[in-house]
Amino acid sequence: MAELADGPRPQECPGSSSAQAGRAAACQGCPNQGICAAGAAAPDPAEAAALRARLRAVRHAVLVLSGKGGVGKSTFSALLALGLAADQAKQVALLDIDICGPSIPRMMGLDGEQVHQSGSGWSPVYVEENLGVMSVGFLLSSPDDAVIWRGPKKNGLIKQFLRDVDWGEVDYLIIDTPPGTSDEHLSIVQYLGAAHVAGAVIVTTPQNESQIFPPTTGGAEKMCQNLNVSLLGKVPLDPQIGKSCDKGQSFLSEAPDSPATSSYRNIIQRIQEYCDQRNFQEEKIIYERNKNVVHV
């Protein structure tokens, strides 16, 4: 169902922070060319400093993405956060930046909740003491309200979520992104430059993973081989997954014996292990660097 994508930026793309962003030959035809050329995705120095200060408390940031909507991306984001928060020693934050389709509040059983302001910023809505959630859904007067915003306004809210939400010390920041690739994805990657981004989990279409509609071109497994990334696992279809989400209940708790629950838990464990290994490697690099420093 999901793959960890933590490889380098494609060589053809100069990157949104490059002087050639939106102007290089490789940018021709890219739907985000105008945004990159205008430098709209990059925060100014003062904002960048504020973001770094806030994100310094985040140990691991994990993006959850998909190529299209309706594939179970937000479901996976919610279950990943719940699964990680099962360890009471870990602090977990779930950030919903799907501005036009915020489904996280309902999946987490938080419909009708509102965000409160404190002296240190916006306070997340807590599912458990160690699991906080933030979503534009908490800012709407009704779950049926439509959010029809242009890119710059969406980017501004994403920046505000990262800069102004008082998460506290966080072991895992799970970010549920909109489907596809758009302004929000450019912005979140740009803004997270100050955080420890562990990687991204890509959720593929159920048609590529189920036995009802078997893959005809190799599915996600073939894609992972081609891109040289890890296939984290496959989740079998279970009608209870959707029912639990609609009721705002954890499928992991509602159906502990389901094969899908076992698959989800295995994927979550692999992500934990990956983050732990990455953290160990970073600490080792810092130790080796400091070992060679002469103090006078």
PDB file of C-alpha atoms in Angstrom:
ATOM      1  CA  MET A   1       0.000   0.000   0.000  1.00  0.00           C
ATOM      2  CA  ALA A   2       2.688   2.476   0.851  1.00  0.00           C
ATOM      3  CA  GLU A   3       6.256   3.216  -0.102  1.00  0.00           C
ATOM      4  CA  LEU A   4       8.887   5.297   1.606  1.00  0.00           C
ATOM      5  CA  ALA A   5      10.241   7.849  -0.850  1.00  0.00           C
ATOM      6  CA  ASP A   6      13.294   9.640   0.467  1.00  0.00           C
ATOM      7  CA  GLY A   7      15.468   9.906  -2.610  1.00  0.00           C
ATOM      8  CA  PRO A   8      17.113  12.985  -4.118  1.00  0.00           C
ATOM      9  CA  ARG A   9      15.231  15.590  -6.120  1.00  0.00           C
ATOM     10  CA  PRO A  10      15.014  14.684  -9.841  1.00  0.00           C
ATOM     11  CA  GLN A  11      18.082  16.036 -11.620  1.00  0.00           C
ATOM     12  CA  GLU A  12      16.010  18.001 -14.147  1.00  0.00           C
ATOM     13  CA  CYS A  13      14.295  20.104 -11.442  1.00  0.00           C
ATOM     14  CA  PRO A  14      16.429  22.993 -10.147  1.00  0.00           C
ATOM     15  CA  GLY A  15      14.403  23.137  -6.919  1.00  0.00           C
ATOM     16  CA  SER A  16      12.045  25.835  -5.672  1.00  0.00           C
ATOM     17  CA  SER A  17      14.817  27.619  -3.727  1.00  0.00           C
ATOM     18  CA  SER A  18      17.204  27.791  -6.696  1.00  0.00           C
ATOM     19  CA  ALA A  19      17.916  31.021  -8.586  1.00  0.00           C
ATOM     20  CA  GLN A  20      16.816  29.107 -11.703  1.00  0.00           C
ATOM     21  CA  ALA A  21      13.503  28.035 -10.161  1.00  0.00           C
ATOM     22  CA  GLY A  22      10.781  28.464 -12.763  1.00  0.00           C
ATOM     23  CA  ARG A  23      13.287  29.735 -15.334  1.00  0.00           C
ATOM     24  CA  ALA A  24      15.342  26.673 -16.267  1.00  0.00           C
ATOM     25  CA  ALA A  25      14.584  24.720 -19.442  1.00  0.00           C
ATOM     26  CA  ALA A  26      13.363  21.801 -17.334  1.00  0.00           C
ATOM     27  CA  CYS A  27      10.655  24.070 -15.862  1.00  0.00           C
ATOM     28  CA  GLN A  28       8.852  24.489 -19.182  1.00  0.00           C
ATOM     29  CA  GLY A  29       5.412  22.907 -18.983  1.00  0.00           C
ATOM     30  CA  CYS A  30       5.489  22.422 -15.199  1.00  0.00           C
ATOM     31  CA  PRO A  31       2.159  23.532 -13.635  1.00  0.00           C
ATOM     32  CA  ASN A  32       4.087  25.167 -10.778  1.00  0.00           C
ATOM     33  CA  GLN A  33       6.462  27.143 -13.014  1.00  0.00           C
ATOM     34  CA  GLY A  34       4.834  30.495 -12.259  1.00  0.00           C
ATOM     35  CA  ILE A  35       4.919  29.951  -8.497  1.00  0.00           C
ATOM     36  CA  CYS A  36       8.600  28.984  -8.474  1.00  0.00           C
ATOM     37  CA  ALA A  37       9.578  31.835 -10.800  1.00  0.00           C
ATOM     38  CA  ALA A  38       7.835  34.359  -8.544  1.00  0.00           C
ATOM     39  CA  GLY A  39       9.501  32.916  -5.458  1.00  0.00           C
ATOM     40  CA  ALA A  40       6.087  32.612  -3.822  1.00  0.00           C
ATOM     41  CA  ALA A  41       6.958  29.350  -2.094  1.00  0.00           C
ATOM     42  CA  ALA A  42       9.931  30.680  -0.164  1.00  0.00           C
ATOM     43  CA  PRO A  43       9.403  32.403   3.206  1.00  0.00           C
ATOM     44  CA  ASP A  44      11.250  35.616   3.950  1.00  0.00           C
ATOM     45  CA  PRO A  45      14.211  35.470   6.383  1.00  0.00           C
ATOM     46  CA  ALA A  46      12.158  36.518   9.422  1.00  0.00           C
ATOM     47  CA  GLU A  47       9.477  33.928   8.693  1.00  0.00           C
ATOM     48  CA  ALA A  48      12.121  31.291   8.045  1.00  0.00           C
ATOM     49  CA  ALA A  49      13.645  32.007  11.461  1.00  0.00           C
ATOM     50  CA  ALA A  50      10.235  31.674  13.138  1.00  0.00           C
ATOM     51  CA  LEU A  51       9.625  28.368  11.359  1.00  0.00           C
ATOM     52  CA  ARG A  52      13.033  27.030  12.388  1.00  0.00           C
ATOM     53  CA  ALA A  53      12.379  27.977  15.994  1.00  0.00           C
ATOM     54  CA  ARG A  54       9.038  26.172  16.056  1.00  0.00           C
ATOM     55  CA  LEU A  55      10.129  23.105  14.077  1.00  0.00           C
ATOM     56  CA  ARG A  56      13.278  22.608  16.123  1.00  0.00           C
ATOM     57  CA  ALA A  57      11.105  20.625  18.546  1.00  0.00           C
ATOM     58  CA  VAL A  58      10.056  18.117  15.844  1.00  0.00           C
ATOM     59  CA  ARG A  59      12.132  14.949  15.842  1.00  0.00           C
ATOM     60  CA  HIS A  60      10.677  13.240  12.749  1.00  0.00           C
ATOM     61  CA  ALA A  61       8.373  14.680  10.070  1.00  0.00           C
ATOM     62  CA  VAL A  62       6.652  12.195   7.757  1.00  0.00           C
ATOM     63  CA  LEU A  63       4.677  13.294   4.689  1.00  0.00           C
ATOM     64  CA  VAL A  64       1.800  11.145   3.437  1.00  0.00           C
ATOM     65  CA  LEU A  65       0.989  11.577  -0.260  1.00  0.00           C
ATOM     66  CA  SER A  66      -0.970   9.981  -3.085  1.00  0.00           C
ATOM     67  CA  GLY A  67      -1.247  10.430  -6.837  1.00  0.00           C
ATOM     68  CA  LYS A  68      -5.023  10.850  -6.709  1.00  0.00           C
ATOM     69  CA  GLY A  69      -7.867  11.114  -4.255  1.00  0.00           C
ATOM     70  CA  GLY A  70      -9.886   8.322  -2.692  1.00  0.00           C
ATOM     71  CA  VAL A  71      -7.035   5.841  -2.249  1.00  0.00           C
ATOM     72  CA  GLY A  72      -6.938   5.751   1.565  1.00  0.00           C
ATOM     73  CA  LYS A  73      -4.245   8.395   2.118  1.00  0.00           C
ATOM     74  CA  SER A  74      -5.999  10.227   4.953  1.00  0.00           C
ATOM     75  CA  THR A  75      -7.089   6.904   6.430  1.00  0.00           C
ATOM     76  CA  PHE A  76      -3.471   5.819   6.526  1.00  0.00           C
ATOM     77  CA  SER A  77      -2.375   9.164   8.012  1.00  0.00           C
ATOM     78  CA  ALA A  78      -4.934   8.805  10.809  1.00  0.00           C
ATOM     79  CA  LEU A  79      -4.034   5.184  11.547  1.00  0.00           C
ATOM     80  CA  LEU A  80      -0.313   5.930  11.401  1.00  0.00           C
ATOM     81  CA  ALA A  81      -0.760   8.668  14.016  1.00  0.00           C
ATOM     82  CA  LEU A  82      -2.912   6.418  16.206  1.00  0.00           C
ATOM     83  CA  GLY A  83      -0.491   3.524  15.861  1.00  0.00           C
ATOM     84  CA  LEU A  84       2.529   5.643  16.798  1.00  0.00           C
ATOM     85  CA  ALA A  85       0.644   7.215  19.718  1.00  0.00           C
ATOM     86  CA  ALA A  86      -0.038   3.746  21.144  1.00  0.00           C
ATOM     87  CA  ASP A  87       3.405   4.177  22.695  1.00  0.00           C
ATOM     88  CA  GLN A  88       2.565   6.566  25.536  1.00  0.00           C
ATOM     89  CA  ALA A  89       6.207   7.631  25.740  1.00  0.00           C
ATOM     90  CA  LYS A  90       5.976   9.207  22.266  1.00  0.00           C
ATOM     91  CA  GLN A  91       4.421  12.559  21.420  1.00  0.00           C
ATOM     92  CA  VAL A  92       2.623  12.513  18.060  1.00  0.00           C
ATOM     93  CA  ALA A  93       1.167  15.364  16.006  1.00  0.00           C
ATOM     94  CA  LEU A  94      -1.141  14.965  12.998  1.00  0.00           C
ATOM     95  CA  LEU A  95      -1.326  17.963  10.649  1.00  0.00           C
ATOM     96  CA  ASP A  96      -4.011  18.004   7.956  1.00  0.00           C
ATOM     97  CA  ILE A  97      -3.019  20.322   5.085  1.00  0.00           C
ATOM     98  CA  ASP A  98      -5.709  19.039   2.717  1.00  0.00           C
ATOM     99  CA  ILE A  99      -7.272  22.497   2.805  1.00  0.00           C
ATOM    100  CA  CYS A 100     -10.143  21.854   0.389  1.00  0.00           C
ATOM    101  CA  GLY A 101     -11.031  18.385   1.690  1.00  0.00           C
ATOM    102  CA  PRO A 102     -10.230  18.132   5.408  1.00  0.00           C
ATOM    103  CA  SER A 103     -11.367  14.644   6.417  1.00  0.00           C
ATOM    104  CA  ILE A 104      -9.039  14.131   9.391  1.00  0.00           C
ATOM    105  CA  PRO A 105     -11.390  15.675  12.018  1.00  0.00           C
ATOM    106  CA  ARG A 106     -14.108  13.153  11.217  1.00  0.00           C
ATOM    107  CA  MET A 107     -11.717  10.193  11.051  1.00  0.00           C
ATOM    108  CA  MET A 108     -10.249  11.111  14.433  1.00  0.00           C
ATOM    109  CA  GLY A 109     -13.682  11.579  16.049  1.00  0.00           C
ATOM    110  CA  LEU A 110     -13.159  15.345  16.398  1.00  0.00           C
ATOM    111  CA  ASP A 111     -16.052  16.775  14.367  1.00  0.00           C
ATOM    112  CA  GLY A 112     -17.290  20.000  15.934  1.00  0.00           C
ATOM    113  CA  GLU A 113     -14.074  20.717  17.844  1.00  0.00           C
ATOM    114  CA  GLN A 114     -12.505  24.166  17.623  1.00  0.00           C
ATOM    115  CA  VAL A 115      -9.009  25.603  17.871  1.00  0.00           C
ATOM    116  CA  HIS A 116      -8.167  27.729  20.907  1.00  0.00           C
ATOM    117  CA  GLN A 117      -5.595  30.497  21.128  1.00  0.00           C
ATOM    118  CA  SER A 118      -3.012  30.584  23.906  1.00  0.00           C
ATOM    119  CA  GLY A 119      -0.067  32.783  24.726  1.00  0.00           C
ATOM    120  CA  SER A 120       2.244  30.408  22.861  1.00  0.00           C
ATOM    121  CA  GLY A 121       0.072  30.025  19.751  1.00  0.00           C
ATOM    122  CA  TRP A 122      -2.801  27.874  18.537  1.00  0.00           C
ATOM    123  CA  SER A 123      -3.501  24.844  20.708  1.00  0.00           C
ATOM    124  CA  PRO A 124      -3.979  21.558  18.826  1.00  0.00           C
ATOM    125  CA  VAL A 125      -7.078  19.463  19.441  1.00  0.00           C
ATOM    126  CA  TYR A 126      -6.071  16.380  21.394  1.00  0.00           C
ATOM    127  CA  VAL A 127      -7.362  12.858  20.822  1.00  0.00           C
ATOM    128  CA  GLU A 128      -5.128  11.528  23.592  1.00  0.00           C
ATOM    129  CA  GLU A 129      -2.663  13.293  25.863  1.00  0.00           C
ATOM    130  CA  ASN A 130       0.129  12.374  23.455  1.00  0.00           C
ATOM    131  CA  LEU A 131      -1.733  12.860  20.158  1.00  0.00           C
ATOM    132  CA  GLY A 132      -2.594  16.350  18.920  1.00  0.00           C
ATOM    133  CA  VAL A 133      -4.392  17.221  15.671  1.00  0.00           C
ATOM    134  CA  MET A 134      -4.653  20.400  13.588  1.00  0.00           C
ATOM    135  CA  SER A 135      -6.846  20.889  10.525  1.00  0.00           C
ATOM    136  CA  VAL A 136      -8.637  23.656   8.655  1.00  0.00           C
ATOM    137  CA  GLY A 137     -11.752  21.648   9.512  1.00  0.00           C
ATOM    138  CA  PHE A 138     -11.533  23.042  13.053  1.00  0.00           C
ATOM    139  CA  LEU A 139     -11.718  26.583  11.677  1.00  0.00           C
ATOM    140  CA  LEU A 140     -14.968  26.079   9.735  1.00  0.00           C
ATOM    141  CA  SER A 141     -18.393  26.876  11.168  1.00  0.00           C
ATOM    142  CA  SER A 142     -19.794  23.695   9.615  1.00  0.00           C
ATOM    143  CA  PRO A 143     -18.284  20.480   8.196  1.00  0.00           C
ATOM    144  CA  ASP A 144     -20.317  21.181   5.055  1.00  0.00           C
ATOM    145  CA  ASP A 145     -18.624  24.541   4.406  1.00  0.00           C
ATOM    146  CA  ALA A 146     -16.638  24.655   1.164  1.00  0.00           C
ATOM    147  CA  VAL A 147     -13.083  26.017   1.134  1.00  0.00           C
ATOM    148  CA  ILE A 148     -12.474  27.650  -2.261  1.00  0.00           C
ATOM    149  CA  TRP A 149      -9.089  29.297  -2.027  1.00  0.00           C
ATOM    150  CA  ARG A 150      -6.334  30.168  -4.457  1.00  0.00           C
ATOM    151  CA  GLY A 151      -2.837  28.787  -3.925  1.00  0.00           C
ATOM    152  CA  PRO A 152      -1.289  31.745  -2.021  1.00  0.00           C
ATOM    153  CA  LYS A 153      -4.020  31.689   0.631  1.00  0.00           C
ATOM    154  CA  LYS A 154      -3.604  27.931   1.109  1.00  0.00           C
ATOM    155  CA  ASN A 155       0.148  28.367   1.417  1.00  0.00           C
ATOM    156  CA  GLY A 156      -0.360  31.093   4.005  1.00  0.00           C
ATOM    157  CA  LEU A 157      -2.476  28.812   6.190  1.00  0.00           C
ATOM    158  CA  ILE A 158       0.030  25.967   5.915  1.00  0.00           C
ATOM    159  CA  LYS A 159       2.781  28.337   7.000  1.00  0.00           C
ATOM    160  CA  GLN A 160       0.614  29.493   9.901  1.00  0.00           C
ATOM    161  CA  PHE A 161      -0.034  25.897  10.987  1.00  0.00           C
ATOM    162  CA  LEU A 162       3.701  25.201  11.110  1.00  0.00           C
ATOM    163  CA  ARG A 163       4.683  28.511  12.702  1.00  0.00           C
ATOM    164  CA  ASP A 164       1.833  29.229  15.137  1.00  0.00           C
ATOM    165  CA  VAL A 165       0.596  25.857  16.399  1.00  0.00           C
ATOM    166  CA  ASP A 166       2.036  25.033  19.818  1.00  0.00           C
ATOM    167  CA  TRP A 167       2.821  21.330  19.353  1.00  0.00           C
ATOM    168  CA  GLY A 168       5.448  21.239  22.081  1.00  0.00           C
ATOM    169  CA  GLU A 169       8.152  18.587  21.865  1.00  0.00           C
ATOM    170  CA  VAL A 170       7.081  16.143  19.125  1.00  0.00           C
ATOM    171  CA  ASP A 171       8.573  12.751  18.254  1.00  0.00           C
ATOM    172  CA  TYR A 172       6.501  12.322  15.081  1.00  0.00           C
ATOM    173  CA  LEU A 173       4.797  14.988  12.961  1.00  0.00           C
ATOM    174  CA  ILE A 174       2.528  13.221  10.457  1.00  0.00           C
ATOM    175  CA  ILE A 175       1.419  15.495   7.610  1.00  0.00           C
ATOM    176  CA  ASP A 176      -1.616  14.490   5.563  1.00  0.00           C
ATOM    177  CA  THR A 177      -1.278  16.242   2.194  1.00  0.00           C
ATOM    178  CA  PRO A 178      -3.871  16.794  -0.560  1.00  0.00           C
ATOM    179  CA  PRO A 179      -4.022  14.247  -3.384  1.00  0.00           C
ATOM    180  CA  GLY A 180      -1.855  14.844  -6.420  1.00  0.00           C
ATOM    181  CA  THR A 181       0.942  17.412  -6.651  1.00  0.00           C
ATOM    182  CA  SER A 182       0.181  21.100  -6.220  1.00  0.00           C
ATOM    183  CA  ASP A 183       1.047  24.326  -4.392  1.00  0.00           C
ATOM    184  CA  GLU A 184       0.566  22.716  -0.995  1.00  0.00           C
ATOM    185  CA  HIS A 185       3.241  20.098  -1.644  1.00  0.00           C
ATOM    186  CA  LEU A 186       5.775  22.672  -2.827  1.00  0.00           C
ATOM    187  CA  SER A 187       5.072  24.838   0.194  1.00  0.00           C
ATOM    188  CA  ILE A 188       5.226  22.142   2.857  1.00  0.00           C
ATOM    189  CA  VAL A 189       8.559  20.809   1.592  1.00  0.00           C
ATOM    190  CA  GLN A 190       9.952  24.347   1.460  1.00  0.00           C
ATOM    191  CA  TYR A 191       8.745  25.203   4.959  1.00  0.00           C
ATOM    192  CA  LEU A 192       9.925  21.916   6.463  1.00  0.00           C
ATOM    193  CA  GLY A 193      13.514  22.692   5.513  1.00  0.00           C
ATOM    194  CA  ALA A 194      14.164  23.466   9.186  1.00  0.00           C
ATOM    195  CA  ALA A 195      12.764  20.137  10.428  1.00  0.00           C
ATOM    196  CA  HIS A 196      14.066  16.593  10.368  1.00  0.00           C
ATOM    197  CA  VAL A 197      12.062  15.190   7.451  1.00  0.00           C
ATOM    198  CA  ALA A 198      12.290  11.430   7.734  1.00  0.00           C
ATOM    199  CA  GLY A 199      10.692  10.812   4.343  1.00  0.00           C
ATOM    200  CA  ALA A 200       7.385  10.403   2.558  1.00  0.00           C
ATOM    201  CA  VAL A 201       4.879   7.571   2.424  1.00  0.00           C
ATOM    202  CA  ILE A 202       3.126   7.219  -0.926  1.00  0.00           C
ATOM    203  CA  VAL A 203      -0.275   5.528  -0.839  1.00  0.00           C
ATOM    204  CA  THR A 204      -1.237   3.884  -4.115  1.00  0.00           C
ATOM    205  CA  THR A 205      -4.648   3.161  -5.595  1.00  0.00           C
ATOM    206  CA  PRO A 206      -6.509   0.152  -4.185  1.00  0.00           C
ATOM    207  CA  GLN A 207      -6.932  -1.200  -7.722  1.00  0.00           C
ATOM    208  CA  ASN A 208      -3.180  -1.814  -7.820  1.00  0.00           C
ATOM    209  CA  GLU A 209      -3.126  -3.722  -4.575  1.00  0.00           C
ATOM    210  CA  SER A 210      -6.327  -5.720  -4.235  1.00  0.00           C
ATOM    211  CA  GLN A 211      -7.091  -9.210  -5.466  1.00  0.00           C
ATOM    212  CA  ILE A 212     -10.380  -7.995  -6.954  1.00  0.00           C
ATOM    213  CA  PHE A 213      -8.565  -5.814  -9.498  1.00  0.00           C
ATOM    214  CA  PRO A 214      -5.129  -7.439  -9.941  1.00  0.00           C
ATOM    215  CA  PRO A 215      -2.367  -5.173 -11.286  1.00  0.00           C
ATOM    216  CA  THR A 216      -1.644  -5.514 -14.970  1.00  0.00           C
ATOM    217  CA  THR A 217       1.632  -3.562 -15.066  1.00  0.00           C
ATOM    218  CA  GLY A 218       3.273  -4.695 -11.839  1.00  0.00           C
ATOM    219  CA  GLY A 219       1.474  -2.316  -9.505  1.00  0.00           C
ATOM    220  CA  ALA A 220       3.219  -0.618  -6.608  1.00  0.00           C
ATOM    221  CA  GLU A 221       5.770  -3.394  -6.258  1.00  0.00           C
ATOM    222  CA  LYS A 222       7.047  -2.793  -9.791  1.00  0.00           C
ATOM    223  CA  MET A 223       7.017   0.976  -9.239  1.00  0.00           C
ATOM    224  CA  CYS A 224       9.134   0.599  -6.097  1.00  0.00           C
ATOM    225  CA  GLN A 225      11.642  -1.527  -7.977  1.00  0.00           C
ATOM    226  CA  ASN A 226      11.898   1.074 -10.728  1.00  0.00           C
ATOM    227  CA  LEU A 227      12.344   3.953  -8.257  1.00  0.00           C
ATOM    228  CA  ASN A 228      14.585   2.016  -5.869  1.00  0.00           C
ATOM    229  CA  VAL A 229      12.397   2.684  -2.817  1.00  0.00           C
ATOM    230  CA  SER A 230      11.002   0.290  -0.222  1.00  0.00           C
ATOM    231  CA  LEU A 231       7.570  -1.269  -0.534  1.00  0.00           C
ATOM    232  CA  LEU A 232       6.291  -0.938   3.017  1.00  0.00           C
ATOM    233  CA  GLY A 233       3.362  -3.280   2.595  1.00  0.00           C
ATOM    234  CA  LYS A 234      -0.041  -4.070   1.142  1.00  0.00           C
ATOM    235  CA  VAL A 235      -3.367  -3.644   2.924  1.00  0.00           C
ATOM    236  CA  PRO A 236      -6.242  -5.981   1.951  1.00  0.00           C
ATOM    237  CA  LEU A 237      -9.672  -4.461   1.470  1.00  0.00           C
ATOM    238  CA  ASP A 238     -11.937  -4.531   4.521  1.00  0.00           C
ATOM    239  CA  PRO A 239     -15.328  -2.718   4.556  1.00  0.00           C
ATOM    240  CA  GLN A 240     -14.852  -2.050   8.263  1.00  0.00           C
ATOM    241  CA  ILE A 241     -12.040   0.420   7.494  1.00  0.00           C
ATOM    242  CA  GLY A 242     -14.423   2.926   5.909  1.00  0.00           C
ATOM    243  CA  LYS A 243     -17.100   2.342   8.554  1.00  0.00           C
ATOM    244  CA  SER A 244     -14.648   3.004  11.384  1.00  0.00           C
ATOM    245  CA  CYS A 245     -13.435   6.200   9.717  1.00  0.00           C
ATOM    246  CA  ASP A 246     -16.981   7.491   9.276  1.00  0.00           C
ATOM    247  CA  LYS A 247     -17.674   6.854  12.973  1.00  0.00           C
ATOM    248  CA  GLY A 248     -14.433   8.507  14.062  1.00  0.00           C
ATOM    249  CA  GLN A 249     -13.123   5.314  15.609  1.00  0.00           C
ATOM    250  CA  SER A 250      -9.772   3.586  15.243  1.00  0.00           C
ATOM    251  CA  PHE A 251      -9.969   0.631  12.879  1.00  0.00           C
ATOM    252  CA  LEU A 252      -6.922  -0.807  14.649  1.00  0.00           C
ATOM    253  CA  SER A 253      -8.953  -1.051  17.868  1.00  0.00           C
ATOM    254  CA  GLU A 254     -12.301  -1.874  16.272  1.00  0.00           C
ATOM    255  CA  ALA A 255     -10.993  -4.817  14.229  1.00  0.00           C
ATOM    256  CA  PRO A 256      -7.823  -6.071  15.948  1.00  0.00           C
ATOM    257  CA  ASP A 257      -8.019  -9.483  14.269  1.00  0.00           C
ATOM    258  CA  SER A 258      -8.515  -8.218  10.716  1.00  0.00           C
ATOM    259  CA  PRO A 259      -5.764  -9.035   8.207  1.00  0.00           C
ATOM    260  CA  ALA A 260      -5.848  -5.333   7.285  1.00  0.00           C
ATOM    261  CA  THR A 261      -5.022  -4.380  10.887  1.00  0.00           C
ATOM    262  CA  SER A 262      -2.035  -6.722  10.822  1.00  0.00           C
ATOM    263  CA  SER A 263      -0.859  -5.118   7.567  1.00  0.00           C
ATOM    264  CA  TYR A 264      -1.260  -1.604   8.949  1.00  0.00           C
ATOM    265  CA  ARG A 265       0.662  -2.469  12.112  1.00  0.00           C
ATOM    266  CA  ASN A 266       3.511  -4.014  10.126  1.00  0.00           C
ATOM    267  CA  ILE A 267       3.780  -0.875   7.973  1.00  0.00           C
ATOM    268  CA  ILE A 268       3.725   1.384  11.036  1.00  0.00           C
ATOM    269  CA  GLN A 269       6.471  -0.703  12.637  1.00  0.00           C
ATOM    270  CA  ARG A 270       8.628  -0.397   9.522  1.00  0.00           C
ATOM    271  CA  ILE A 271       8.224   3.371   9.561  1.00  0.00           C
ATOM    272  CA  GLN A 272       9.208   3.466  13.244  1.00  0.00           C
ATOM    273  CA  GLU A 273      12.287   1.378  12.541  1.00  0.00           C
ATOM    274  CA  TYR A 274      13.244   3.573   9.603  1.00  0.00           C
ATOM    275  CA  CYS A 275      12.951   6.755  11.691  1.00  0.00           C
ATOM    276  CA  ASP A 276      14.941   5.208  14.553  1.00  0.00           C
ATOM    277  CA  GLN A 277      17.692   4.111  12.188  1.00  0.00           C
ATOM    278  CA  ARG A 278      17.809   7.519  10.543  1.00  0.00           C
ATOM    279  CA  ASN A 279      18.022   9.206  13.933  1.00  0.00           C
ATOM    280  CA  PHE A 280      20.854   6.881  14.976  1.00  0.00           C
ATOM    281  CA  GLN A 281      22.796   7.723  11.817  1.00  0.00           C
ATOM    282  CA  GLU A 282      22.321  11.474  12.334  1.00  0.00           C
ATOM    283  CA  GLU A 283      23.476  11.253  15.949  1.00  0.00           C
ATOM    284  CA  LYS A 284      26.516   9.248  14.870  1.00  0.00           C
ATOM    285  CA  ILE A 285      27.446  11.911  12.299  1.00  0.00           C
ATOM    286  CA  ILE A 286      27.111  14.655  14.923  1.00  0.00           C
ATOM    287  CA  TYR A 287      29.211  12.673  17.391  1.00  0.00           C
ATOM    288  CA  GLU A 288      31.978  12.066  14.849  1.00  0.00           C
ATOM    289  CA  ARG A 289      31.956  15.734  13.868  1.00  0.00           C
ATOM    290  CA  ASN A 290      32.175  16.951  17.478  1.00  0.00           C
ATOM    291  CA  LYS A 291      34.845  14.409  18.363  1.00  0.00           C
ATOM    292  CA  ASN A 292      37.263  16.133  16.040  1.00  0.00           C
ATOM    293  CA  VAL A 293      36.550  19.626  17.396  1.00  0.00           C
ATOM    294  CA  VAL A 294      39.307  21.094  19.537  1.00  0.00           C
ATOM    295  CA  HIS A 295      38.013  23.219  22.438  1.00  0.00           C
ATOM    296  CA  VAL A 296      40.256  25.993  23.732  1.00  0.00           C
TER     297      VAL A 296
END
